[in-house]
Coordinates of C-alpha atoms in Angstrom, one line a residue:
X4 CA -41.5 0.1 53.5
X5 CA -43.9 2.6 52.1
X6 CA -42.6 4.1 48.9
X7 CA -44.8 7.2 49.0
X8 CA -44.9 9.8 51.8
X9 CA -48.3 11.5 52.2
X10 CA -48.4 15.2 53.1
X11 CA -49.9 14.6 56.5
X12 CA -47.3 12.2 57.4
X13 CA -44.5 14.6 56.5
X14 CA -46.0 17.6 58.2
X15 CA -46.7 15.7 61.5
X16 CA -43.1 14.7 61.9
X17 CA -41.1 16.7 64.4
X18 CA -37.9 18.6 63.3
X19 CA -35.8 16.7 65.9
X20 CA -36.6 13.4 64.0
X21 CA -35.2 14.7 60.8
X22 CA -31.9 13.2 59.7
X23 CA -28.9 15.5 60.3
X24 CA -28.1 17.9 57.5
X25 CA -24.8 19.6 57.1
X26 CA -26.6 22.4 55.3
X27 CA -28.1 23.5 58.7
X28 CA -24.7 25.1 59.4
X29 CA -25.7 28.3 57.5
X30 CA -29.1 30.0 57.1
X31 CA -28.7 29.8 53.3
X32 CA -30.3 27.7 50.6
X33 CA -28.6 24.4 50.0
X34 CA -26.9 25.2 46.8
X35 CA -25.5 28.6 48.1
X36 CA -24.2 26.9 51.3
X37 CA -22.4 24.3 49.2
X38 CA -21.0 26.9 46.9
X39 CA -19.6 29.0 49.8
X40 CA -17.8 26.1 51.4
X41 CA -16.5 24.7 48.1
X42 CA -15.1 28.1 47.3
X43 CA -13.7 28.6 50.7
X44 CA -12.0 25.1 50.7
X45 CA -10.2 25.4 47.4
X46 CA -9.3 29.1 47.9
X47 CA -7.6 28.6 51.3
X48 CA -6.0 25.3 50.1
X49 CA -4.5 27.2 47.1
X50 CA -3.4 30.1 49.3
X51 CA -1.7 27.8 51.8
X52 CA 0.1 25.8 49.1
X53 CA 1.3 29.0 47.5
X54 CA 2.6 30.3 50.8
X55 CA 4.4 27.1 51.8
X56 CA 6.0 26.9 48.3
X57 CA 7.4 30.5 48.9
X58 CA 8.7 29.5 52.3
X59 CA 10.5 26.5 50.9
X60 CA 12.1 28.7 48.2
X61 CA 13.2 31.3 50.8
X62 CA 14.4 28.7 53.3
X63 CA 11.8 30.0 55.9
X64 CA 10.7 27.4 58.5
X65 CA 7.2 26.1 57.9
X66 CA 6.3 26.2 61.6
X67 CA 6.7 30.0 61.6
X68 CA 3.1 31.0 60.6
X69 CA 1.4 34.4 60.3
X70 CA -2.1 35.3 61.4
X71 CA -3.5 35.1 57.8
X72 CA -2.0 31.5 57.6
X73 CA -3.6 30.6 60.9
X74 CA -7.0 31.9 59.7
X75 CA -6.6 30.0 56.4
X76 CA -5.9 26.7 58.2
X77 CA -8.9 27.2 60.5
X78 CA -11.1 28.0 57.4
X79 CA -9.7 24.9 55.6
X80 CA -10.5 22.6 58.5
X81 CA -14.0 24.1 58.9
X82 CA -14.9 23.8 55.3
X83 CA -13.5 20.3 55.2
X84 CA -15.7 19.3 58.2
X85 CA -18.7 20.7 56.5
X86 CA -18.1 18.9 53.2
X87 CA -17.3 15.7 54.9
X88 CA -20.5 16.0 56.9
X89 CA -22.6 16.8 53.8
X90 CA -21.3 14.3 51.4
X91 CA -20.0 11.6 53.8
X92 CA -22.8 11.3 56.3
X93 CA -24.7 8.5 54.3
X94 CA -21.4 6.7 53.7
X95 CA -20.6 6.7 57.4
X96 CA -24.1 5.7 58.4
X97 CA -23.9 2.7 56.1
X98 CA -21.2 1.3 58.4
X99 CA -22.7 2.6 61.7
X100 CA -26.3 1.4 61.4
X101 CA -26.7 -2.2 62.4
X102 CA -28.1 -4.4 59.6
X103 CA -29.8 -6.6 62.2
X104 CA -32.8 -4.4 62.6
X105 CA -36.0 -6.4 62.7
X106 CA -38.5 -6.4 59.9
X107 CA -41.0 -4.9 62.2
X108 CA -39.0 -1.8 63.1
X109 CA -39.5 1.5 61.2
X110 CA -36.6 1.8 58.7
X111 CA -37.5 5.1 57.0
X112 CA -34.1 6.6 58.0
X113 CA -32.0 3.5 57.3
X114 CA -30.0 3.7 54.1
X115 CA -27.9 0.5 53.9
X116 CA -26.2 0.0 50.6
X117 CA -24.8 -3.4 49.8
X118 CA -22.6 -4.2 46.8
X119 CA -22.7 -7.9 45.8
X120 CA -20.0 -7.5 43.2
X121 CA -18.4 -4.9 41.0
X122 CA -20.5 -5.9 38.0
X123 CA -23.9 -5.5 39.8
X124 CA -25.2 -2.1 40.8
X125 CA -26.2 -1.8 44.4
X126 CA -29.8 -2.1 45.4
X127 CA -31.1 1.3 46.2
X128 CA -33.4 2.6 48.8
X129 CA -35.8 5.5 48.6
X130 CA -34.4 8.7 50.2
X131 CA -36.6 9.8 53.1
X132 CA -38.8 12.8 52.3
X133 CA -39.4 13.5 56.0
X134 CA -36.9 16.3 56.5
X135 CA -37.9 20.0 56.5
X136 CA -35.6 20.6 53.7
X137 CA -37.2 18.0 51.4
X138 CA -40.7 19.2 52.3
X139 CA -39.6 22.8 51.3
X140 CA -38.3 21.6 48.0
X141 CA -41.5 19.6 47.3
X142 CA -43.6 22.7 48.0
X143 CA -41.3 24.7 45.7
X144 CA -41.7 22.1 42.9
X145 CA -45.5 22.1 43.4
X146 CA -45.8 25.9 43.2
X147 CA -43.4 26.1 40.3
X148 CA -40.5 28.0 42.0
X149 CA -38.2 25.0 41.3
X150 CA -38.5 23.4 37.9
X151 CA -39.0 19.5 38.2
X152 CA -36.4 18.9 35.6
X153 CA -33.6 20.7 37.6
X154 CA -33.8 18.5 40.8
X155 CA -30.9 16.2 40.0
X156 CA -28.6 19.1 39.2
X157 CA -29.7 21.2 42.2
X158 CA -29.5 18.3 44.7
X159 CA -26.6 16.3 43.2
X160 CA -28.5 13.2 44.2
X161 CA -30.5 11.3 41.5
X162 CA -32.3 9.0 43.9
X163 CA -33.4 11.9 46.1
X164 CA -34.5 13.9 43.1
X165 CA -36.7 11.1 41.8
X166 CA -38.3 10.6 45.2
X167 CA -39.0 14.3 45.6
X168 CA -40.4 14.6 42.0
X169 CA -42.5 11.6 42.6
X170 CA -44.1 13.1 45.8
X171 CA -44.6 16.5 44.0
X172 CA -46.3 14.8 41.1
X173 CA -48.8 13.0 43.4
X174 CA -49.6 16.3 45.2
X175 CA -50.1 18.2 41.9
X176 CA -52.3 15.6 40.3
X177 CA -54.0 14.4 43.4
X178 CA -53.5 10.8 42.2
X179 CA -51.4 8.0 43.6
X180 CA -48.7 6.1 41.7
X181 CA -48.0 3.8 44.6
X182 CA -48.0 0.8 42.3
X183 CA -45.1 2.2 40.3
X184 CA -41.8 1.0 41.9
X185 CA -39.0 3.3 42.7
X186 CA -36.7 1.1 44.8
X187 CA -33.9 -1.0 43.4
X188 CA -33.0 1.1 40.4
X189 CA -29.7 3.0 39.7
X190 CA -31.0 6.5 38.7
X191 CA -27.4 7.7 38.3
X192 CA -27.0 5.4 35.3
X193 CA -29.8 7.1 33.3
X194 CA -28.9 10.7 34.0
X195 CA -28.3 12.6 30.7
X196 CA -28.6 9.4 28.7
X197 CA -31.7 7.3 29.0
X198 CA -34.6 9.2 30.6
X199 CA -35.3 12.6 32.1
X200 CA -37.4 13.4 35.1
X201 CA -37.8 9.9 36.5
X202 CA -40.4 9.0 39.1
X203 CA -39.9 5.2 39.0
X204 CA -39.6 2.3 36.5
X205 CA -41.9 -0.1 34.8
X206 CA -41.5 -3.8 35.4
X207 CA -41.6 -6.1 32.3
X208 CA -41.1 -9.8 32.9
X209 CA -38.3 -11.5 30.9
X210 CA -38.6 -15.0 29.6
X211 CA -36.1 -17.3 28.0
X212 CA -36.6 -19.0 24.7
X213 CA -34.2 -21.7 23.4
X214 CA -31.7 -22.9 23.1
X215 CA -31.6 -21.4 19.6
X216 CA -29.1 -23.4 17.5
X217 CA -27.8 -20.8 15.0
X218 CA -24.6 -21.1 13.0
X219 CA -23.6 -24.1 15.2
X220 CA -23.8 -22.1 18.4
X221 CA -26.5 -22.3 21.0
X222 CA -28.2 -19.1 22.4
X223 CA -30.7 -18.6 25.2
X224 CA -32.7 -15.7 24.0
X225 CA -34.1 -13.2 26.5
X226 CA -37.6 -11.8 25.6
X227 CA -39.2 -9.0 27.6
X228 CA -43.0 -9.1 27.1
X229 CA -46.4 -9.0 28.6
X230 CA -48.0 -11.2 26.0
X231 CA -48.8 -14.7 27.0
X232 CA -47.8 -17.5 24.6
X233 CA -45.1 -15.4 22.9
X234 CA -42.1 -16.9 24.7
X235 CA -43.6 -20.4 24.8
X236 CA -44.4 -20.2 21.0
X237 CA -40.9 -18.9 20.2
X238 CA -39.4 -21.6 22.4
X239 CA -41.3 -24.3 20.4
X240 CA -39.9 -22.9 17.2
X241 CA -36.4 -23.1 18.7
X242 CA -37.0 -26.7 19.6
X243 CA -38.1 -27.5 16.1
X244 CA -35.0 -25.8 14.6
X245 CA -32.7 -27.6 17.1
X246 CA -34.1 -31.0 16.4
X247 CA -33.6 -30.4 12.6
X248 CA -29.9 -29.5 12.9
X249 CA -30.1 -25.8 13.5
X250 CA -30.4 -22.6 11.5
X251 CA -27.9 -20.6 9.5
X252 CA -27.6 -16.8 8.9
X253 CA -25.9 -14.4 6.5
X254 CA -25.2 -10.8 7.1
X255 CA -25.8 -9.0 3.8
X256 CA -25.1 -5.3 4.8
X257 CA -24.1 -3.3 7.8
X258 CA -24.6 0.5 7.6
X259 CA -26.6 3.1 9.6
X260 CA -28.1 6.0 7.6
X261 CA -28.8 9.7 8.1
X262 CA -30.3 11.9 5.3
X263 CA -30.1 15.7 5.7
X264 CA -32.1 18.0 3.5
X265 CA -30.6 21.1 2.0
X266 CA -32.2 23.7 -0.3
X267 CA -30.9 26.0 -3.2
X268 CA -32.4 28.8 -5.2
X269 CA -32.8 26.6 -8.3
X270 CA -33.2 23.0 -9.3
X271 CA -30.1 23.4 -11.5
X272 CA -28.0 24.3 -8.6
X273 CA -29.4 21.4 -6.5
X274 CA -28.4 19.0 -9.2
X275 CA -24.9 20.3 -9.2
X276 CA -24.6 19.3 -5.6
X277 CA -25.9 15.9 -6.4
X278 CA -23.3 15.3 -9.2
X279 CA -20.6 16.7 -7.0
X280 CA -21.4 14.4 -4.0
X281 CA -21.7 11.3 -6.3
X282 CA -18.4 12.0 -8.1
X283 CA -16.0 9.2 -6.8
X284 CA -13.1 11.7 -6.4
X285 CA -15.2 14.0 -4.3
X286 CA -16.6 11.1 -2.3
X287 CA -13.1 10.1 -1.2
X288 CA -12.6 13.5 0.3
X289 CA -16.0 13.6 2.0
X290 CA -15.2 10.2 3.5
X291 CA -12.1 11.6 5.1
X292 CA -14.1 14.5 6.6
X293 CA -17.0 12.3 7.6
X294 CA -14.8 9.7 9.3
X295 CA -13.2 12.3 11.6
X296 CA -16.4 12.1 13.7
X297 CA -15.4 8.8 15.3
X298 CA -12.7 6.1 15.2
X299 CA -15.5 3.6 14.3
X300 CA -17.5 5.7 11.7
X301 CA -16.6 4.7 8.1
X302 CA -18.6 6.4 5.3
X303 CA -19.9 3.7 2.8
X304 CA -22.0 5.7 0.4
X305 CA -24.1 8.7 -0.3
X306 CA -27.4 8.4 -2.3
X307 CA -29.0 11.6 -3.4
X308 CA -32.7 12.3 -4.2
X309 CA -34.0 15.7 -5.5
X310 CA -37.4 17.2 -5.1
X311 CA -37.5 20.5 -7.0
X312 CA -34.6 22.6 -5.6
X313 CA -34.3 20.5 -2.5
X314 CA -31.6 17.8 -2.2
X315 CA -31.9 14.8 0.2
X316 CA -28.5 13.1 0.8
X317 CA -28.7 9.6 2.4
X318 CA -25.4 9.0 4.1
X319 CA -24.6 5.4 5.1
X320 CA -21.7 4.4 7.3
X321 CA -20.5 1.6 9.6
X322 CA -20.7 2.3 13.3
X323 CA -18.8 -0.5 15.2
X324 CA -20.8 -2.1 18.0
X325 CA -23.0 1.1 18.5
X326 CA -26.4 1.3 16.9
X327 CA -24.9 4.5 15.5
X328 CA -27.5 7.3 15.1
X329 CA -25.4 9.8 17.0
X330 CA -22.2 8.7 15.3
X331 CA -23.6 9.1 11.8
X332 CA -25.2 12.4 12.7
X333 CA -21.9 13.9 13.8
X334 CA -20.3 12.6 10.6
X335 CA -23.0 14.2 8.5
X336 CA -22.6 17.5 10.2
X337 CA -18.9 17.5 9.4
X338 CA -19.6 16.7 5.8
X339 CA -22.3 19.5 5.6
X340 CA -19.8 22.0 7.0
X341 CA -17.2 21.0 4.4
X342 CA -19.8 21.2 1.6
X343 CA -20.8 24.7 2.7
X344 CA -17.4 26.1 1.5
X345 CA -17.9 24.8 -2.0
X346 CA -21.7 25.6 -2.0
X347 CA -22.1 28.7 0.1
X348 CA -25.6 29.2 -1.2
X349 CA -26.7 25.9 0.3
X350 CA -29.3 26.3 2.9
X351 CA -29.2 23.5 5.4
X352 CA -32.9 22.9 6.4
X353 CA -32.4 19.9 8.7
X354 CA -29.9 17.3 9.7
X355 CA -32.7 14.7 9.0
X356 CA -35.0 15.0 6.0
X357 CA -36.8 11.6 6.6
X358 CA -35.0 10.0 3.6
X359 CA -33.0 8.1 6.3
X360 CA -35.6 6.8 7.3
X361 CA -35.7 6.4 11.1
X362 CA -38.6 5.1 13.1
X363 CA -41.1 5.1 10.3
X364 CA -42.1 2.5 7.8
X365 CA -40.4 3.4 4.5
X366 CA -39.7 1.6 1.2
X367 CA -36.1 3.0 1.2
X368 CA -35.3 0.8 4.2
X369 CA -37.1 -2.2 2.8
X370 CA -35.2 -1.9 -0.5
X371 CA -31.8 -0.4 0.4
X372 CA -31.5 -1.6 4.0
X373 CA -30.6 0.2 7.2
X374 CA -28.6 -1.0 10.1
X375 CA -28.0 -4.8 9.7
X376 CA -29.4 -6.7 6.7
X377 CA -29.8 -10.4 7.6
X378 CA -31.1 -13.6 6.0
X379 CA -31.8 -16.6 8.3
X380 CA -32.8 -20.1 7.1
X381 CA -33.5 -23.6 8.3
X382 CA -34.6 -26.9 6.9
X383 CA -37.3 -28.5 9.2
X384 CA -37.5 -32.2 8.9
X385 CA -40.9 -33.8 8.1
X386 CA -41.1 -35.8 11.4
X387 CA -40.4 -32.6 13.4
X388 CA -43.1 -30.7 11.6
X389 CA -45.5 -33.5 12.4
X390 CA -44.5 -34.3 16.0
X391 CA -43.4 -30.9 17.4
X392 CA -45.4 -28.5 15.2
X393 CA -48.5 -30.7 14.9
X394 CA -49.0 -29.9 11.2
X395 CA -47.6 -30.9 7.8
X396 CA -45.4 -29.2 5.2
X397 CA -48.0 -28.6 2.5
X398 CA -50.3 -26.9 4.9
X399 CA -47.5 -24.6 6.0
X400 CA -46.4 -23.7 2.5
X401 CA -50.0 -22.9 1.4
X402 CA -50.7 -20.9 4.5
X403 CA -47.6 -18.8 4.0
X404 CA -48.4 -18.1 0.5
X405 CA -51.9 -17.0 1.2
X406 CA -51.3 -15.2 4.4
X407 CA -47.9 -13.8 4.5
X408 CA -47.5 -13.1 0.8
X409 CA -50.9 -12.7 -0.9
X410 CA -52.7 -11.5 2.2
X411 CA -50.1 -8.9 3.0
X412 CA -50.1 -7.7 -0.7
X413 CA -53.9 -7.3 -0.4
X414 CA -53.4 -5.2 2.7
X415 CA -50.9 -3.0 1.0
X416 CA -48.2 -4.0 3.4
X417 CA -44.7 -2.3 3.5
X418 CA -42.2 -4.7 4.7
X419 CA -44.8 -6.7 6.5
X420 CA -44.7 -10.0 4.7
X421 CA -44.6 -12.1 7.8
X422 CA -46.8 -13.5 10.6
X423 CA -45.5 -11.5 13.7
X424 CA -41.8 -10.6 13.3
X425 CA -42.5 -7.4 15.3
X426 CA -43.5 -9.5 18.3
X427 CA -40.1 -11.1 18.6
X428 CA -38.1 -8.0 17.6
X429 CA -39.9 -5.9 20.2
X430 CA -39.3 -8.4 23.0
X431 CA -35.6 -8.9 22.3
X432 CA -35.2 -5.1 21.8
X433 CA -36.7 -4.3 25.2
X434 CA -34.7 -7.0 26.9
X435 CA -31.3 -6.0 25.5
X436 CA -31.7 -2.2 25.8
X437 CA -32.4 -1.3 22.1
X438 CA -34.5 1.7 21.1
X439 CA -38.1 0.2 21.0
X440 CA -39.2 2.8 18.5
X441 CA -36.9 1.3 15.9
X442 CA -38.9 -1.9 16.0
X443 CA -40.8 -0.2 13.1
X444 CA -38.2 -0.6 10.5
X445 CA -36.3 -3.5 12.3
X446 CA -39.4 -5.7 11.9
X447 CA -39.4 -5.4 8.1
X448 CA -39.4 -9.1 7.2
X449 CA -40.5 -11.4 4.4
X450 CA -41.1 -15.0 5.4
X451 CA -40.6 -17.7 2.8
X452 CA -41.6 -21.3 3.0
X453 CA -41.0 -24.1 0.4
X454 CA -41.2 -27.9 0.3
X455 CA -37.8 -29.5 -0.2
X456 CA -36.3 -33.0 -0.4
X457 CA -39.0 -34.3 -2.7
X458 CA -41.7 -32.4 -0.7
X459 CA -40.9 -34.1 2.6
X460 CA -39.1 -31.3 4.5
X461 CA -39.8 -27.6 4.9
X462 CA -37.3 -24.8 4.0
X463 CA -38.1 -21.6 5.9
X464 CA -36.3 -18.4 5.7
X465 CA -36.7 -14.8 7.0
X466 CA -35.2 -11.8 5.2
X467 CA -34.8 -8.7 7.3
X468 CA -33.1 -5.7 5.7
X469 CA -33.1 -3.2 8.5
X470 CA -32.3 -4.6 11.9
X471 CA -31.0 -1.6 14.0
X472 CA -29.1 -2.9 17.0
X473 CA -26.1 -2.0 19.2
X474 CA -24.3 -3.5 22.1
X475 CA -23.0 -0.2 23.5
X476 CA -24.6 3.1 24.3
X477 CA -28.2 4.0 25.2
X478 CA -30.1 1.4 27.2
X479 CA -27.5 -1.3 26.8
X480 CA -25.5 -0.1 29.8
X481 CA -28.4 -0.5 32.3
X482 CA -27.9 -3.4 34.7
X483 CA -30.8 -5.5 33.5
X484 CA -30.3 -5.0 29.8
X485 CA -26.6 -5.5 30.2
X486 CA -27.2 -8.9 31.9
X487 CA -29.4 -10.0 29.0
X488 CA -26.6 -9.0 26.5
X489 CA -24.1 -10.9 28.6
X490 CA -26.3 -14.0 28.5
X491 CA -26.1 -13.9 24.7
X492 CA -22.3 -13.2 24.8
X493 CA -22.6 -9.9 23.1
X494 CA -22.2 -7.5 26.0
X495 CA -20.2 -4.2 25.2
X496 CA -17.8 -3.6 22.4
X497 CA -15.8 -6.4 20.7
X498 CA -12.2 -5.3 21.3
X499 CA -10.8 -7.8 18.7
X500 CA -13.2 -7.0 15.9
X501 CA -15.2 -3.8 16.1
X502 CA -18.8 -4.3 15.3
X503 CA -18.8 -8.1 15.7
X504 CA -21.0 -8.1 18.8
X505 CA -23.7 -5.9 17.2
X506 CA -23.7 -8.0 14.0
X507 CA -24.1 -11.2 16.1
X508 CA -27.0 -9.7 18.0
X509 CA -28.7 -8.9 14.6
X510 CA -28.4 -12.5 13.5
X511 CA -29.7 -13.7 16.8
X512 CA -32.8 -11.4 16.4
X513 CA -33.3 -12.8 13.0
X514 CA -32.9 -16.4 14.2
X515 CA -35.4 -15.7 17.0
X516 CA -37.8 -14.3 14.4
X517 CA -37.4 -17.5 12.3
X518 CA -38.3 -19.6 15.4
X519 CA -41.4 -17.3 16.1
X520 CA -42.6 -17.4 12.5
X521 CA -42.3 -21.2 12.4
X522 CA -44.2 -21.8 15.5
X523 CA -47.1 -19.3 15.0
X524 CA -47.6 -20.4 11.4
X525 CA -47.8 -24.0 12.6
X526 CA -50.3 -23.1 15.3
X527 CA -52.5 -21.3 12.8
X528 CA -52.2 -24.2 10.3
X529 CA -53.1 -26.7 13.0
X530 CA -56.0 -24.6 14.3
X531 CA -54.3 -24.2 17.7
X532 CA -54.0 -20.4 17.9
X533 CA -57.2 -19.5 19.6
X534 CA -57.0 -22.6 21.9
X535 CA -53.4 -21.8 23.1
X536 CA -54.2 -18.0 23.7
X537 CA -57.3 -18.9 25.7
X538 CA -55.2 -21.1 27.8
X539 CA -52.0 -19.0 28.3
X540 CA -53.0 -15.5 27.4
X541 CA -56.1 -14.9 29.6
X542 CA -56.0 -13.8 33.2
X543 CA -57.9 -15.9 35.8
X544 CA -58.6 -12.7 37.8
X545 CA -62.3 -11.9 38.2
X546 CA -62.5 -8.7 36.1
X547 CA -66.0 -7.9 37.6
X548 CA -64.3 -7.0 40.9
X549 CA -63.0 -3.5 40.4
X550 CA -60.2 -2.5 42.7
X551 CA -60.9 0.7 44.6

């Protein structure tokens, strides 16, 4: 079925072919018609209930009705029929329309919704844009009468809003987005949470690396990527770790941060706030105020930095299984409101002053940590290094020193003492519904390699101080991302131990990075990098033939 409706196709369609619309009952705009019947329905329902209650109290027979009551009953039935027709027509059609229509028949007006099970959202079909009403809305969006961002709230239908916005966009730009899919996505699930003004969704293939043997458990790691060799390389690293007995991980720290900036009239006054906040007695009081923001938020510490008469307060707190940015921000706002009473001359410049630091490379995250701080290690046996990784221990140790340590120092790297940690972090983040922008600080990693057991085996470790992940909220609730979290066994909130799922996900990310680092470094040491990328990361399509 064609996803996009061209203007000529819409205009040539006869009004009699348009699907029935309950809004045709009144010559009013859709939202006014709905408002009239909603108001009428609830008003007369309230009036009748009130009248019947009085009759019961006065022992008056209910069948004795007055003219106003008859009018109210007629109005109730009429408004009910309208509302049922408007909101129930698609539901009724899903049972009436035969699912046996052949593939060759036109199915523009067929809206068949099938639910496989309660955990899987239904496959969605594109709402038709062939009605006069939709055509009028499209023209209104194009000429600016109706804002594009208001379609969902005006129509009460996210699928229809996305389809209308899509068509309006194509008319305004004069460019087709036919290759951008719109079918098969639950647009209700992103409303007010993940994305505004949607016109479709982007497809990213998901591969599986593993099993990753980590802390005596096996994990099949989903990776969403468009880079060839990445999943295959990580999978090879997982194999080497598995054959060597597995990897182990340690969670060093778990705390999300937010750092507001406030200003005073003098540096002396600013220092007084710093001393006040860092006083243990005052901290306990601030913790009580902060923790009121959520049943999972628990203030861990406040670190202050002063720049002249400006104070940057870096709040750190645990956030359960959520990544926690909203949670910590609410707690910080509570604390600032409380401090305002003791420091009325404090001018709150911003809830975030970049001392946090979010979505930017920063030494404070590299040193102090943000989110989950994890160390993951493994000892790779000599025979595995030779047979699976096709290199030797000495070559790996030397390459790591000259590339990941010395080479990164020469480049002035900040937290980038690794081969490609960002590759694995980004792929797992996208697959599991994390914020991709937080890949910046989450990819801070130092990879260490050392010959052990008399120089025969390889000890490899990755230290990642700021992995920012969650298993609830944001994109984690979308169907595809939720499935990937379920595959790892960390879907949703852990009811027995709050925060356990998010912490486990952080260790899996670190374990996956360990596997990726081991495999890529081995490929470079063995001189296989260019060869493998030429084989797996190049398209066979003839690029000289440009598609029209």
